[in-house]
Coordinates of C-alpha atoms and ligand atoms in Angstrom, one line a residue:
X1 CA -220.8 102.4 81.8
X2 CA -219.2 103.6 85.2
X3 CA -223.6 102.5 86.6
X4 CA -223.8 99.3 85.2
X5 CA -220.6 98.1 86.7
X6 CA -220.7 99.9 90.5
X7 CA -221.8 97.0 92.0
X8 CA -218.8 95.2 90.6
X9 CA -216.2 97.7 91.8
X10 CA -214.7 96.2 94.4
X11 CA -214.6 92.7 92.6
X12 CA -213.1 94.6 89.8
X13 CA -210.3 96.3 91.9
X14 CA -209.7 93.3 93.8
X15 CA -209.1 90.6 91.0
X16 CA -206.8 93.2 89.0
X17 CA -204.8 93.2 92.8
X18 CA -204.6 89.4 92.5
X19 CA -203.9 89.2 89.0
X20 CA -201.0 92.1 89.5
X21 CA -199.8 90.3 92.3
X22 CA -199.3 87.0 90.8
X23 CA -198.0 87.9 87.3
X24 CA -195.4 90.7 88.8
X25 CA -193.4 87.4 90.2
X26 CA -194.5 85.1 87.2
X27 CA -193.2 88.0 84.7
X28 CA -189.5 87.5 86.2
X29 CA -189.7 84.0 86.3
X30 CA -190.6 83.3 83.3
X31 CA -188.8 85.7 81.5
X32 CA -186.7 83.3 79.4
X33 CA -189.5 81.5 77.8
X34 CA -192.8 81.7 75.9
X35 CA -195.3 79.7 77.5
X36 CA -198.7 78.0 76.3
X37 CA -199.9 76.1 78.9
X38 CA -198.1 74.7 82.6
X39 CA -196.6 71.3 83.1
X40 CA -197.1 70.8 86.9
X41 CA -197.6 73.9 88.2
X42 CA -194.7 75.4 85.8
X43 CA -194.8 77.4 82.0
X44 CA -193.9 75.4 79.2
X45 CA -191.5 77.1 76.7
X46 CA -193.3 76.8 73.7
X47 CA -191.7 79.8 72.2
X48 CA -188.7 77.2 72.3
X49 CA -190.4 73.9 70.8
X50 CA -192.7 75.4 68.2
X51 CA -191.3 78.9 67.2
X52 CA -194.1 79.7 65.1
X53 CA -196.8 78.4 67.3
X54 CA -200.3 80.9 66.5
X55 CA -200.5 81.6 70.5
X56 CA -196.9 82.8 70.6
X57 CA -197.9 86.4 70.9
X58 CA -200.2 86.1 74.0
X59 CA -197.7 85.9 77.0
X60 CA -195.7 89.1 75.6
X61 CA -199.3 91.1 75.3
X62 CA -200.3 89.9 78.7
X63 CA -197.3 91.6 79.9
X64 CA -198.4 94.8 78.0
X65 CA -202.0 94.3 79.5
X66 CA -200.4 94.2 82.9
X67 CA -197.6 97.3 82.1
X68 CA -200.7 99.9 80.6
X69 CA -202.6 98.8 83.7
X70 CA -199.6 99.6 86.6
X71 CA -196.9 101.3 84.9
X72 CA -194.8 98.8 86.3
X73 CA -191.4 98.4 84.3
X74 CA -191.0 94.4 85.2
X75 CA -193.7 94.0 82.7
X76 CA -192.0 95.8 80.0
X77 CA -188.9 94.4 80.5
X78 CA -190.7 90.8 80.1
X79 CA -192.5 91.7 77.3
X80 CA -189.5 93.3 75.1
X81 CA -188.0 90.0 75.9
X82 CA -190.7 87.9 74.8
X83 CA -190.8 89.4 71.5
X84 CA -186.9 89.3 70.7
X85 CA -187.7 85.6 71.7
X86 CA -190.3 85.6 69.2
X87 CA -187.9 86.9 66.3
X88 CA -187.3 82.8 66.1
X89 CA -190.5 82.4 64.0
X90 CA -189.8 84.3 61.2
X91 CA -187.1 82.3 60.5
X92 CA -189.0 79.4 60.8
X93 CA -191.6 81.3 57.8
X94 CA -192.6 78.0 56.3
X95 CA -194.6 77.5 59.1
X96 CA -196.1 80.9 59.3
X97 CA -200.3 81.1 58.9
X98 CA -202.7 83.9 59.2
X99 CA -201.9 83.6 62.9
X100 CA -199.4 86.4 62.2
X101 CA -202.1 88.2 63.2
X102 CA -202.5 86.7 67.1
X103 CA -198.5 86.4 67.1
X104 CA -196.8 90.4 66.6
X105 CA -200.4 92.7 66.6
X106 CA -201.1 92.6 70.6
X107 CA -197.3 91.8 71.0
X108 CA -194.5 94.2 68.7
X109 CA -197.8 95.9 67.7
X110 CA -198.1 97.1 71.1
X111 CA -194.3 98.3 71.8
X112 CA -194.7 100.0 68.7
X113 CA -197.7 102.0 70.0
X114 CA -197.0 102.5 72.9
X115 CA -193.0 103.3 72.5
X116 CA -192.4 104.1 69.0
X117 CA -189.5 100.9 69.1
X118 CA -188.2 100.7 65.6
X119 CA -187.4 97.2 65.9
X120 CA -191.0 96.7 66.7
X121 CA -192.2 98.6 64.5
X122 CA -190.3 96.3 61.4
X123 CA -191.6 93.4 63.5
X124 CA -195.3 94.5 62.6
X125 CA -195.3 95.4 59.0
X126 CA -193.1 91.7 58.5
X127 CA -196.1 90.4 60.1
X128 CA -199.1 92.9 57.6
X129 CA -197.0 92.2 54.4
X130 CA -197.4 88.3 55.7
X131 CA -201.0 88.4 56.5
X132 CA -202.1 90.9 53.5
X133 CA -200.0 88.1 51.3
X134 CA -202.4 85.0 52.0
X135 CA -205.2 87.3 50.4
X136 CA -206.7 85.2 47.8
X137 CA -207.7 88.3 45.2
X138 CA -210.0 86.0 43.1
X139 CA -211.9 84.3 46.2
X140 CA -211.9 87.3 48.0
X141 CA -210.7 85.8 51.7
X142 CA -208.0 85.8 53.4
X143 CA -206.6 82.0 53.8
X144 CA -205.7 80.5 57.1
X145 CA -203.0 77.9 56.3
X146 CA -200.4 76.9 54.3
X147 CA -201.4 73.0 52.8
X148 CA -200.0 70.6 55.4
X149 CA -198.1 68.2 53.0
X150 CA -199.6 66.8 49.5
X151 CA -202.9 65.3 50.6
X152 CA -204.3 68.2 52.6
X153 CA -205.1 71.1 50.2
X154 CA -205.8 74.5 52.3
X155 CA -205.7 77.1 49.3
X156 CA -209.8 77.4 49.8
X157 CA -209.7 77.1 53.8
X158 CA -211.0 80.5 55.9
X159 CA -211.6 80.2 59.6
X160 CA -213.7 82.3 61.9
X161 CA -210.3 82.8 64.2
X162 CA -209.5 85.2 61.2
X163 CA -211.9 87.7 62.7
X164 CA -208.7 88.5 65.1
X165 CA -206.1 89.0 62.9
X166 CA -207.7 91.5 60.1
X167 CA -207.7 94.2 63.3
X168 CA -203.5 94.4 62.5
X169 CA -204.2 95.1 58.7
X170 CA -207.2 98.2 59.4
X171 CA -204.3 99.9 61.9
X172 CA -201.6 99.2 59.5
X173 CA -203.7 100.9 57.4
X174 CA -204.0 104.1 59.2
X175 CA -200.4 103.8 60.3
X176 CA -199.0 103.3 56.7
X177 CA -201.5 105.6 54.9
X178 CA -202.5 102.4 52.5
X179 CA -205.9 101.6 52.2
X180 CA -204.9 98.2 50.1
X181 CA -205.2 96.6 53.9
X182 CA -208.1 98.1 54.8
X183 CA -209.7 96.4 51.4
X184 CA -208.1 92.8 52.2
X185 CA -209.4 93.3 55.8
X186 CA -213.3 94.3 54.4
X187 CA -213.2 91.6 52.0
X188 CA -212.5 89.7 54.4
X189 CA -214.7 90.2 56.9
X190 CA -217.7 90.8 54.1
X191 CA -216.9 87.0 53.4
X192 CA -217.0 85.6 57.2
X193 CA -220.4 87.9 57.7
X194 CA -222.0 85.7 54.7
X195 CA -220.2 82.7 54.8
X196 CA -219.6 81.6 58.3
X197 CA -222.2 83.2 60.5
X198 CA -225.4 81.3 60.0
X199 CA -229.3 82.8 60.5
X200 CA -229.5 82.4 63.9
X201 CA -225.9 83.8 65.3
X202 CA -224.3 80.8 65.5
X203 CA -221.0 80.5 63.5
X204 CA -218.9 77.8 60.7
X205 CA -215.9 77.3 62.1
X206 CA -214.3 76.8 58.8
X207 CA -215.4 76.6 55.6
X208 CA -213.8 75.5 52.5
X209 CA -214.0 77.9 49.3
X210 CA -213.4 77.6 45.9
X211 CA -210.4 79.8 45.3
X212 CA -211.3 80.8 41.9
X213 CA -215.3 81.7 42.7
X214 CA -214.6 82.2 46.4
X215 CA -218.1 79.8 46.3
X216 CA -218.5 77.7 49.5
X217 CA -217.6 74.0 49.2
X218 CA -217.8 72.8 52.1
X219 CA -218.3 73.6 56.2
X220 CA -215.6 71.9 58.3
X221 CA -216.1 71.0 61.9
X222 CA -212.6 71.9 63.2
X223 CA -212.5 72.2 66.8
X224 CA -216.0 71.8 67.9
X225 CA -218.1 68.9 67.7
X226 CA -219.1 68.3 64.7
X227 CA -220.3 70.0 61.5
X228 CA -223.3 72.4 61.6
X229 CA -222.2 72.5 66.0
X230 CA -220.9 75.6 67.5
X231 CA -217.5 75.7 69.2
X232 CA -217.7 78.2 72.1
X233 CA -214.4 79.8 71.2
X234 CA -215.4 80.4 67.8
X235 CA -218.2 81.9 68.8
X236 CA -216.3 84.4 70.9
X237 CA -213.7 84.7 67.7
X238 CA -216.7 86.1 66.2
X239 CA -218.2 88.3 68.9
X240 CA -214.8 89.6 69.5
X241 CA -213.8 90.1 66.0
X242 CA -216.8 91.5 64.7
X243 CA -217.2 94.4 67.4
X244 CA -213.2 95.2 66.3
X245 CA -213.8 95.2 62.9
X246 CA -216.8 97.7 63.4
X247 CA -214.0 99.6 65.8
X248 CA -212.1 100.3 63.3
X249 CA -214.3 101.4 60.2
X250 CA -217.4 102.3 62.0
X251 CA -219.5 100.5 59.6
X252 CA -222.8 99.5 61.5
X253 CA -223.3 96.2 60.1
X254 CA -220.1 94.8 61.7
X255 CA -221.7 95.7 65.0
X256 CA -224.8 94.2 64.2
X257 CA -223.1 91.1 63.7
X258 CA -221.2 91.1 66.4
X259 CA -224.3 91.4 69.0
X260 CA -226.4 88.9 66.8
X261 CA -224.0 86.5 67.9
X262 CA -223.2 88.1 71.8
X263 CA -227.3 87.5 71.8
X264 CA -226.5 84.0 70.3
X265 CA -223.6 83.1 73.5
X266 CA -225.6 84.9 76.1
X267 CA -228.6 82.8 75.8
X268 CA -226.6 79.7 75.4
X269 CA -224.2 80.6 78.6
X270 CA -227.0 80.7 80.6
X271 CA -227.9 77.9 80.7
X272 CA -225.1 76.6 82.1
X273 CA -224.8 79.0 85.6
X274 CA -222.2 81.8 82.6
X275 CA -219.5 78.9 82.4
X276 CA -219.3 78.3 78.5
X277 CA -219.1 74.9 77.7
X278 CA -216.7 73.9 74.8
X279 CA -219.5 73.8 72.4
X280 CA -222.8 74.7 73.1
X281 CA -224.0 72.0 70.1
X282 CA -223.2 69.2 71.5
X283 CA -224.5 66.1 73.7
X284 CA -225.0 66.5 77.6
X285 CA -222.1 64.5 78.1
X286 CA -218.8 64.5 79.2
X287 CA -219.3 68.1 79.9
X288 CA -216.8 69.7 79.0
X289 CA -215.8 73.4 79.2
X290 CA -213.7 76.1 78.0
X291 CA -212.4 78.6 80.2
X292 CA -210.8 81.0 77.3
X293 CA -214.0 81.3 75.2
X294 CA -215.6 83.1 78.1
X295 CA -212.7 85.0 79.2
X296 CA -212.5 86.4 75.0
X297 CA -216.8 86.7 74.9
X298 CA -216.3 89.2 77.5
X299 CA -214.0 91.0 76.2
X300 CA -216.1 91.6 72.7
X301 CA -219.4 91.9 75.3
X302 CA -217.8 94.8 77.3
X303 CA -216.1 96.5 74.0
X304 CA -220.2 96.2 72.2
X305 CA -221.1 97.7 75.6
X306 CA -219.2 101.0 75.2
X307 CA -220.2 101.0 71.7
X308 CA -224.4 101.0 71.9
X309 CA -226.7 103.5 73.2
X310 CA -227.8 103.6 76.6
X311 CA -230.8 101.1 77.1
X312 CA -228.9 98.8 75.0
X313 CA -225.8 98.4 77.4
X314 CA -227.1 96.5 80.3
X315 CA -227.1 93.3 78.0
X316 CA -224.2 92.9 77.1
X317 CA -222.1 94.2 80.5
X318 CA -224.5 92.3 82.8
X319 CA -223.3 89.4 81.1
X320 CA -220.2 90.2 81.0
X321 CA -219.7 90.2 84.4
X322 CA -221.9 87.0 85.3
X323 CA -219.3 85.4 83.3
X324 CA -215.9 86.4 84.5
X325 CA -217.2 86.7 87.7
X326 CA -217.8 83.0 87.8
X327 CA -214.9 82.3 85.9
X328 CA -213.2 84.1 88.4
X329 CA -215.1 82.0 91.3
X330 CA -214.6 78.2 89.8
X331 CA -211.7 78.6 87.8
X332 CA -209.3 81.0 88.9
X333 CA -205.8 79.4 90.2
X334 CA -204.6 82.5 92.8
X335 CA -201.6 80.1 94.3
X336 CA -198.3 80.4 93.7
X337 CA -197.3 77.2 93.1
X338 CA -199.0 77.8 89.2
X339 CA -197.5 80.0 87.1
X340 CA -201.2 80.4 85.1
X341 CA -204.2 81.7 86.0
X342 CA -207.0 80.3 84.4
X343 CA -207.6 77.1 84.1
X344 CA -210.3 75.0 82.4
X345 CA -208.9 76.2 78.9
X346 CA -210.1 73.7 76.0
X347 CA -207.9 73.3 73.2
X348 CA -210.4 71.3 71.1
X349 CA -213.5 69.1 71.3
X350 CA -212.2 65.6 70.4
X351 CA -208.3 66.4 71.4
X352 CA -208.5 64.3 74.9
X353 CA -204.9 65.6 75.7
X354 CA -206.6 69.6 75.6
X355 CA -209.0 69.5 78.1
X356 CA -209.6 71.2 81.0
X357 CA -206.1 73.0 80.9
X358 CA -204.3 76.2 81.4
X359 CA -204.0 78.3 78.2
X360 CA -202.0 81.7 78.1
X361 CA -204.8 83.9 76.0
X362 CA -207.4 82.7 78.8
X363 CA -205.2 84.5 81.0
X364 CA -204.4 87.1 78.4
X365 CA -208.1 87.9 78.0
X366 CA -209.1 88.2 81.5
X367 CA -206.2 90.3 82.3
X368 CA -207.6 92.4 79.2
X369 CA -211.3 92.1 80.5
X370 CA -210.5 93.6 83.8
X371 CA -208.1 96.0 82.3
X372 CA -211.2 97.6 80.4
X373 CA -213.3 97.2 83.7
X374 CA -211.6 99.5 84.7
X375 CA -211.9 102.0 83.1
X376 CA -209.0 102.0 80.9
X377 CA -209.3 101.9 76.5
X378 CA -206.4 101.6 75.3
X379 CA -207.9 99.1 72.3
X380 CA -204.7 96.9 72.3
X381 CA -206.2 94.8 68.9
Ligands
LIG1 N1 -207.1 79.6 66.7 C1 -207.2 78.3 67.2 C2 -207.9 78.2 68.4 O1 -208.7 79.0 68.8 O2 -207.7 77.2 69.1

């Protein structure tokens, strides 16, 4: 790899030295809380409004990101805490969603890996006994949500985010020596490769199945533009996911999937200077982008990288780097007077008050992109 990037070293080392140098102070400021987004220059708490909120696991894994990349113990410390402050959403387990995933893999996951913790450890295989629950044996998926209230009926629902939560059951696999999550995960994922990723590497972000026949219903826009368009994120959810999955069976066809749609974002990236709009299906204007579905692309890019044989590489960590590079370039906030890092996060397509905003896993997957740059693989999905 160490060819393809050595033009980028000196970028690389000197973004990680901005990154370390911010989020040292923001790690002891905002200690006490769980953030999501910034309110005038400041983290929110949403660890403290919405317990079981699916991005709840990002700001403690950000601080693992940061700890395995300088040993320094102010991230630990931070990140322990965020995940005692987490322990609020199991109580809250009526709200709980296949997000359990996202919330305790990267985050008590992590301590548990790295540390052996014991609390952490009970804290992850709560979380795989959740996620292995919402397997629906007969449909053969893994649903996403409980059904919110009596007129919305989610028993059939599967969403591409899934991708990134089946990585917790193939480890717990390994790590309990029960291949029952291994199957869900599989199933799983045999589902999303036939059911959400259409012929030309674009993706459904949700689909509706019977949950008797498993059979397709219906596609659901979710948070792109319409049906049939193609959320940026989901796309990364899926170039990400894919190359994971493959990670951790070595079965080639995940792979494949995963670069049929890296070839899918790539082309479409390009055409807008490697700054991903929020969907790349949708009309010329307002344009609107999102910030966190380049910052995850390039993480999945770099990991397919590592994982194909030489001539193939160049592909995917050229582009790669064109994007965080100019993510870095347009949207990075450096200042101390904002506690994020990335902005130009997009929570949705038609959500007005999501636009154009800091989001912690944008800064949670740049911090993880450089952290692979260089040179480091510790695989923290
Ligand atoms: N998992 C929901 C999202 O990507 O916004």
């Amino acid at each position: 790899m160490d060819k393809y990037l050595k033009n980028y070293g000196q970028w690389i080392d000197e973004t990680w030295d901005k990154l370390d140098k911010k989020l040292s102070k923001v790690a002891v400021k905002s200690r006490e809380k769980i953030p999501y987004t910034t309110v005038d220059g400041v983290h929110d708490n949403r660890g403290e409004t919405d317990p079981s909120w699916w991005t709840n696991g990002f700001w403690g894994a950000l601080m693992w990101i940061m700890y395995i990349g300088t040993k320094n113990d102010v991230y630990k410390d931070t990140a322990v805490r965020a995940e005692e402050l987490l322990d609020a959403a199991f109580d809250k387990f009526d709200g709980l969603h296949h997000d359990v995933g996202f919330m305790w893999n990267i985050s008590s996951g992590t301590n548990y890996r790295l540390f052996g913790d014991k609390e952490a450890k009970k804290r992850w295989d709560y979380a795989n006994a959740l996620l292995a629950s919402r397997f629906n044996a007969e449909g053969g998926f893994v649903r996403a949500w409980p059904s919110w209230g009596e007129n919305a009926d989610n028993t059939g629902v599967t969403i591409i985010d899934c991708m990134m939560n089946i990585p917790m059951l193939y480890r717990a696999s390994v790590l309990a020596k029960d291949d029952r999550f291994k199957f869900i995960a599989e199933t799983h994922a045999r589902m999303t490769m036939r059911d959400h990723i259409r012929p030309d590497g674009s993706v459904h972000h949700i689909v509706r199945h019977d949950p008797h026949t498993g059979d397709v219903v219906e596609n659901i826009a979710g948070q792109g533009y319409a049906v049939g368009s193609s959320w940026s994120r989901g796309q990364a959810w899926a170039v990400y996911g894919f190359v994971l999955s493959y990670l951790h069976t070595q079965n080639e066809e995940y792979l494949d999937v995963a670069k049929k749609v890296a070839h899918y974002f790539i082309a479409n990236v390009a055409a807008t200077d490697y700054l991903p709009l929020v969907d790349f299906r949708s009309p010329d204007e307002p344009v609107m982008y999102d910030s966190t579905a380049g910052a995850c692309a390039a993480c999945g890019l770099i990991e397919i990288a590592r994982c194909v044989p030489e001539h193939e590489k160049k592909i995917y960590i050229d582009a790669a780097m064109k994007m965080l590079v100019a993510i870095e370039k347009e949207w990075c906030n450096w200042e101390e007077n904002e506690d994020a890092v990335l902005m130009m996060g997009t929570e949705a397509y038609h959500k007005e008050d999501g636009h154009h905003i800091p989001i912690i896993y944008g800064d949670f997957f740049f911090a993880e992109a450089l952290l692979k740059l260089k040179g480091n693989d510790f695989l923290i999905w």
